[in-house]
Amino acid sequence: EPEVTQTPSHQVTQMGQEVILRCVPISNHLYFYWYRQILGQKVEFLVSFYNNEISEKSEIFDDQFSVERPDGSNFTLKIRSTKLEDSAMYFCASSEPTSNEQFFGPGTRLTVL
Amino acid sequence: GDSVTQMEGPVTLSEEAFLTINCTYTATGYPSLFWYVQYPGEGLQLLLKATKADDKGSNKGFEATYRKETTSFHLEKGSVQVSDSAVYFCALRAFFGNEKLTFGTGTRLTIIP
């Protein structure tokens, strides 16, 4: 069964460093999303991406964040200069254009020291 | 804005017990409602959904009914199993073409043999 994959499963970085979180969505999906969950808090929407551009972003998704689909398979989230408060589990998701269902990856746990 | 309020956890039950996890929402219009489940070490998986009032979503013995009058979507299962131990997330997707999911805080369920 097709699934969304994410790498790495755990990333540890120093404050101020750049990190790139990678996702491979399901191959025939056209909508892509990033969410995050700070430990003990809600899963929060960050950004959605369609047709090679951002279709919606939350207030969390500031200038430190960017997304890219560099090739036909990967979807990346970049944090330019990480802060302690960026420590969270980051989930990638994808969906078909006509479906209500978003398929999620297993997440990347980001720890900023 | 839209929000989901979910029963706080953790919840611990004995095998074969009856399960209810409460979920209420605030949204304009007629959102679609979802329950996602996260097993240890895995991503969020769609458990069930309902797209209009009075719809009942069901899967793997779990059920939830979309109650517009009480703005609720409570998750129920008649007889839980150890394998149901997981974190359960209630979520909504707004009616007006908004792609993002709005999640509750999640409820950790542990079933004791």
mmCIF file of C-alpha atoms in Angstrom:
data_model
loop_
_atom_site.group_PDB
_atom_site.id
_atom_site.type_symbol
_atom_site.label_atom_id
_atom_site.label_comp_id
_atom_site.label_asym_id
_atom_site.label_seq_id
_atom_site.Cartn_x
_atom_site.Cartn_y
_atom_site.Cartn_z
ATOM 1 C CA GLU A 1 0.000 0.000 0.000
ATOM 2 C CA PRO A 2 1.397 3.427 -0.908
ATOM 3 C CA GLU A 3 2.536 5.498 2.024
ATOM 4 C CA VAL A 4 4.089 8.842 2.860
ATOM 5 C CA THR A 5 7.665 8.564 4.073
ATOM 6 C CA GLN A 6 9.738 11.078 6.015
ATOM 7 C CA THR A 7 13.437 11.390 6.748
ATOM 8 C CA PRO A 8 15.115 11.602 9.116
ATOM 9 C CA SER A 9 13.029 10.128 11.894
ATOM 10 C CA HIS A 10 14.925 12.199 14.443
ATOM 11 C CA GLN A 11 17.052 15.313 13.899
ATOM 12 C CA VAL A 12 19.082 17.032 16.573
ATOM 13 C CA THR A 13 20.475 20.467 15.785
ATOM 14 C CA GLN A 14 21.992 23.495 17.460
ATOM 15 C CA MET A 15 20.021 26.710 17.773
ATOM 16 C CA GLY A 16 20.622 28.946 14.765
ATOM 17 C CA GLN A 17 21.383 26.095 12.388
ATOM 18 C CA GLU A 18 19.433 25.344 9.250
ATOM 19 C CA VAL A 19 17.538 22.084 8.956
ATOM 20 C CA ILE A 20 15.784 20.439 6.044
ATOM 21 C CA LEU A 21 13.085 17.881 6.698
ATOM 22 C CA ARG A 22 12.282 15.603 3.813
ATOM 23 C CA CYS A 23 9.084 13.913 2.748
ATOM 24 C CA VAL A 24 8.137 11.648 -0.126
ATOM 25 C CA PRO A 25 4.372 11.962 -0.692
ATOM 26 C CA ILE A 26 2.241 9.300 -2.343
ATOM 27 C CA SER A 27 3.067 9.385 -6.021
ATOM 28 C CA ASN A 28 -0.258 10.407 -7.582
ATOM 29 C CA HIS A 29 -1.109 12.985 -4.926
ATOM 30 C CA LEU A 30 -1.080 16.659 -5.804
ATOM 31 C CA TYR A 31 -1.684 18.411 -2.468
ATOM 32 C CA PHE A 32 1.050 18.468 0.168
ATOM 33 C CA TYR A 33 1.066 19.673 3.751
ATOM 34 C CA TRP A 34 3.276 20.168 6.753
ATOM 35 C CA TYR A 35 1.983 20.041 10.324
ATOM 36 C CA ARG A 36 3.809 20.098 13.599
ATOM 37 C CA GLN A 37 3.122 18.956 17.144
ATOM 38 C CA ILE A 38 4.988 20.449 20.050
ATOM 39 C CA LEU A 39 5.199 17.875 22.842
ATOM 40 C CA GLY A 40 1.926 17.710 24.729
ATOM 41 C CA GLN A 41 0.186 20.209 22.454
ATOM 42 C CA LYS A 42 -2.123 20.133 19.454
ATOM 43 C CA VAL A 43 -1.164 19.093 15.944
ATOM 44 C CA GLU A 44 -0.903 22.455 14.150
ATOM 45 C CA PHE A 45 -1.138 23.226 10.459
ATOM 46 C CA LEU A 46 1.907 24.948 8.968
ATOM 47 C CA VAL A 47 1.494 25.102 5.203
ATOM 48 C CA SER A 48 -0.203 23.556 2.196
ATOM 49 C CA PHE A 49 1.311 23.331 -1.269
ATOM 50 C CA TYR A 50 -0.271 22.752 -4.651
ATOM 51 C CA ASN A 51 0.856 23.250 -8.219
ATOM 52 C CA ASN A 52 4.326 24.297 -7.104
ATOM 53 C CA GLU A 53 3.205 27.085 -4.845
ATOM 54 C CA ILE A 54 1.973 27.664 -1.331
ATOM 55 C CA SER A 55 -1.819 27.624 -1.233
ATOM 56 C CA GLU A 56 -2.201 28.433 2.453
ATOM 57 C CA LYS A 57 0.059 29.034 5.428
ATOM 58 C CA SER A 58 -0.485 29.612 9.116
ATOM 59 C CA GLU A 59 0.875 32.407 11.269
ATOM 60 C CA ILE A 60 3.510 29.963 12.515
ATOM 61 C CA PHE A 61 4.961 29.711 8.993
ATOM 62 C CA ASP A 62 7.054 32.880 9.046
ATOM 63 C CA ASP A 63 10.073 33.910 6.989
ATOM 64 C CA GLN A 64 12.225 31.305 8.728
ATOM 65 C CA PHE A 65 10.270 28.533 7.042
ATOM 66 C CA SER A 66 10.158 27.553 3.397
ATOM 67 C CA VAL A 67 8.891 24.612 1.394
ATOM 68 C CA GLU A 68 10.023 23.212 -1.877
ATOM 69 C CA ARG A 69 9.277 20.397 -4.246
ATOM 70 C CA PRO A 70 12.723 20.107 -5.817
ATOM 71 C CA ASP A 71 11.865 17.133 -8.019
ATOM 72 C CA GLY A 72 8.914 14.947 -8.855
ATOM 73 C CA SER A 73 8.997 12.999 -5.629
ATOM 74 C CA ASN A 74 10.358 15.002 -2.685
ATOM 75 C CA PHE A 75 8.684 17.705 -0.639
ATOM 76 C CA THR A 76 10.907 19.531 1.841
ATOM 77 C CA LEU A 77 10.486 21.860 4.777
ATOM 78 C CA LYS A 78 13.425 24.131 5.544
ATOM 79 C CA ILE A 79 13.913 26.057 8.747
ATOM 80 C CA ARG A 80 16.632 28.625 8.134
ATOM 81 C CA SER A 81 17.713 29.469 11.674
ATOM 82 C CA THR A 82 16.233 27.112 14.228
ATOM 83 C CA LYS A 83 14.994 28.283 17.610
ATOM 84 C CA LEU A 84 14.467 26.281 20.766
ATOM 85 C CA GLU A 85 10.720 26.592 20.278
ATOM 86 C CA ASP A 86 10.957 24.839 16.893
ATOM 87 C CA SER A 87 11.495 21.569 18.756
ATOM 88 C CA ALA A 88 8.514 19.444 17.763
ATOM 89 C CA MET A 89 7.320 16.486 15.729
ATOM 90 C CA TYR A 90 6.850 17.514 12.109
ATOM 91 C CA PHE A 91 4.346 15.611 9.997
ATOM 92 C CA CYS A 92 4.098 15.632 6.235
ATOM 93 C CA ALA A 93 0.816 14.729 4.522
ATOM 94 C CA SER A 94 -0.500 14.433 0.996
ATOM 95 C CA SER A 95 -3.884 14.063 -0.664
ATOM 96 C CA GLU A 96 -5.550 13.577 -4.006
ATOM 97 C CA PRO A 97 -7.385 16.539 -5.530
ATOM 98 C CA THR A 98 -10.825 15.005 -5.172
ATOM 99 C CA SER A 99 -10.420 13.397 -1.770
ATOM 100 C CA ASN A 100 -11.101 14.631 1.734
ATOM 101 C CA GLU A 101 -8.472 12.311 3.166
ATOM 102 C CA GLN A 102 -4.955 13.376 3.969
ATOM 103 C CA PHE A 103 -2.350 10.629 4.300
ATOM 104 C CA PHE A 104 0.305 11.283 6.911
ATOM 105 C CA GLY A 105 3.909 10.233 7.253
ATOM 106 C CA PRO A 106 5.403 8.912 10.506
ATOM 107 C CA GLY A 107 6.905 12.279 11.406
ATOM 108 C CA THR A 108 10.341 13.732 12.070
ATOM 109 C CA ARG A 109 11.176 14.609 15.643
ATOM 110 C CA LEU A 110 13.232 17.807 15.631
ATOM 111 C CA THR A 111 15.210 18.660 18.752
ATOM 112 C CA VAL A 112 16.858 22.082 18.909
ATOM 113 C CA LEU A 113 19.531 22.452 21.577
ATOM 114 C CA GLY B 1 -11.513 30.565 14.035
ATOM 115 C CA ASP B 2 -12.178 26.851 13.854
ATOM 116 C CA SER B 3 -11.289 24.726 16.851
ATOM 117 C CA VAL B 4 -11.589 21.182 18.189
ATOM 118 C CA THR B 5 -11.869 20.351 21.862
ATOM 119 C CA GLN B 6 -11.034 16.804 22.773
ATOM 120 C CA MET B 7 -11.270 14.788 25.933
ATOM 121 C CA GLU B 8 -8.076 15.010 27.913
ATOM 122 C CA GLY B 9 -6.126 11.855 28.457
ATOM 123 C CA PRO B 10 -4.600 9.563 29.210
ATOM 124 C CA VAL B 11 -7.394 7.024 29.286
ATOM 125 C CA THR B 12 -6.767 3.549 30.653
ATOM 126 C CA LEU B 13 -9.341 0.776 30.219
ATOM 127 C CA SER B 14 -9.511 -2.961 30.665
ATOM 128 C CA GLU B 15 -9.883 -5.171 27.625
ATOM 129 C CA GLU B 16 -13.505 -5.531 26.445
ATOM 130 C CA ALA B 17 -14.546 -2.299 28.156
ATOM 131 C CA PHE B 18 -16.709 0.298 26.415
ATOM 132 C CA LEU B 19 -14.845 3.318 25.068
ATOM 133 C CA THR B 20 -15.989 6.884 24.589
ATOM 134 C CA ILE B 21 -13.649 9.728 23.666
ATOM 135 C CA ASN B 22 -15.448 13.042 23.528
ATOM 136 C CA CYS B 23 -14.891 15.584 20.789
ATOM 137 C CA THR B 24 -16.658 18.887 20.203
ATOM 138 C CA TYR B 25 -15.940 21.482 17.578
ATOM 139 C CA THR B 26 -16.424 25.115 16.686
ATOM 140 C CA ALA B 27 -16.637 25.979 13.008
ATOM 141 C CA THR B 28 -18.628 28.025 10.566
ATOM 142 C CA GLY B 29 -20.734 26.220 8.020
ATOM 143 C CA TYR B 30 -20.638 22.468 7.691
ATOM 144 C CA PRO B 31 -17.179 21.045 8.282
ATOM 145 C CA SER B 32 -16.087 17.491 7.594
ATOM 146 C CA LEU B 33 -15.092 15.618 10.743
ATOM 147 C CA PHE B 34 -12.400 13.005 11.222
ATOM 148 C CA TRP B 35 -10.827 10.710 13.745
ATOM 149 C CA TYR B 36 -7.165 9.902 13.222
ATOM 150 C CA VAL B 37 -5.192 7.284 15.157
ATOM 151 C CA GLN B 38 -1.473 7.161 15.808
ATOM 152 C CA TYR B 39 0.034 3.835 16.826
ATOM 153 C CA PRO B 40 3.465 3.884 18.505
ATOM 154 C CA GLY B 41 6.203 4.838 16.062
ATOM 155 C CA GLU B 42 3.795 5.403 13.185
ATOM 156 C CA GLY B 43 2.146 8.317 11.422
ATOM 157 C CA LEU B 44 -1.417 9.553 11.736
ATOM 158 C CA GLN B 45 -3.900 7.181 10.082
ATOM 159 C CA LEU B 46 -7.439 8.070 9.196
ATOM 160 C CA LEU B 47 -9.747 5.951 11.352
ATOM 161 C CA LEU B 48 -13.129 7.252 10.217
ATOM 162 C CA LYS B 49 -14.842 10.326 8.876
ATOM 163 C CA ALA B 50 -18.220 11.987 8.391
ATOM 164 C CA THR B 51 -18.946 14.772 5.967
ATOM 165 C CA LYS B 52 -22.447 15.921 6.890
ATOM 166 C CA ALA B 53 -24.846 16.097 9.798
ATOM 167 C CA ASP B 54 -26.147 12.753 11.111
ATOM 168 C CA ASP B 55 -23.568 10.800 9.111
ATOM 169 C CA LYS B 56 -22.015 7.934 11.038
ATOM 170 C CA GLY B 57 -18.431 7.022 10.321
ATOM 171 C CA SER B 58 -17.276 3.545 11.260
ATOM 172 C CA ASN B 59 -14.174 1.407 10.959
ATOM 173 C CA LYS B 60 -12.578 -1.461 12.913
ATOM 174 C CA GLY B 61 -15.475 -1.466 15.386
ATOM 175 C CA PHE B 62 -15.146 2.256 16.100
ATOM 176 C CA GLU B 63 -18.044 4.617 15.406
ATOM 177 C CA ALA B 64 -18.692 8.335 15.553
ATOM 178 C CA THR B 65 -21.816 10.278 14.611
ATOM 179 C CA TYR B 66 -21.756 13.857 13.311
ATOM 180 C CA ARG B 67 -24.107 15.754 15.626
ATOM 181 C CA LYS B 68 -24.627 19.275 14.394
ATOM 182 C CA GLU B 69 -27.057 20.204 17.172
ATOM 183 C CA THR B 70 -24.414 19.505 19.822
ATOM 184 C CA THR B 71 -21.392 20.179 17.563
ATOM 185 C CA SER B 72 -19.957 16.844 18.596
ATOM 186 C CA PHE B 73 -18.259 13.822 17.043
ATOM 187 C CA HIS B 74 -17.643 11.423 19.919
ATOM 188 C CA LEU B 75 -15.663 8.257 19.244
ATOM 189 C CA GLU B 76 -17.074 4.988 20.599
ATOM 190 C CA LYS B 77 -16.205 1.327 20.594
ATOM 191 C CA GLY B 78 -18.194 -1.389 22.292
ATOM 192 C CA SER B 79 -15.344 -3.672 23.287
ATOM 193 C CA VAL B 80 -11.760 -2.470 23.162
ATOM 194 C CA GLN B 81 -8.724 -4.645 22.600
ATOM 195 C CA VAL B 82 -5.104 -4.287 23.653
ATOM 196 C CA SER B 83 -4.271 -3.543 20.017
ATOM 197 C CA ASP B 84 -6.417 -0.372 20.214
ATOM 198 C CA SER B 85 -3.820 1.256 22.449
ATOM 199 C CA ALA B 86 -2.811 4.400 20.590
ATOM 200 C CA VAL B 87 -3.289 8.159 20.488
ATOM 201 C CA TYR B 88 -6.591 9.302 18.959
ATOM 202 C CA PHE B 89 -7.014 12.713 17.323
ATOM 203 C CA CYS B 90 -10.278 14.397 16.433
ATOM 204 C CA ALA B 91 -10.041 16.827 13.509
ATOM 205 C CA LEU B 92 -12.144 18.974 11.232
ATOM 206 C CA ARG B 93 -11.806 20.361 7.745
ATOM 207 C CA ALA B 94 -13.766 23.511 7.019
ATOM 208 C CA PHE B 95 -16.533 23.483 4.470
ATOM 209 C CA PHE B 96 -15.452 26.440 2.408
ATOM 210 C CA GLY B 97 -12.694 24.761 0.409
ATOM 211 C CA ASN B 98 -10.114 25.262 3.153
ATOM 212 C CA GLU B 99 -7.662 22.423 2.810
ATOM 213 C CA LYS B 100 -6.104 22.329 6.243
ATOM 214 C CA LEU B 101 -7.088 20.036 9.084
ATOM 215 C CA THR B 102 -7.677 21.504 12.532
ATOM 216 C CA PHE B 103 -6.829 18.971 15.245
ATOM 217 C CA GLY B 104 -7.679 18.395 18.853
ATOM 218 C CA THR B 105 -4.960 17.738 21.403
ATOM 219 C CA GLY B 106 -5.126 13.948 21.091
ATOM 220 C CA THR B 107 -6.143 11.339 23.667
ATOM 221 C CA ARG B 108 -3.756 8.603 24.635
ATOM 222 C CA LEU B 109 -5.605 5.318 25.145
ATOM 223 C CA THR B 110 -4.056 2.360 26.953
ATOM 224 C CA ILE B 111 -5.860 -0.978 27.141
ATOM 225 C CA ILE B 112 -4.861 -3.367 29.884
ATOM 226 C CA PRO B 113 -5.269 -7.122 29.308
#
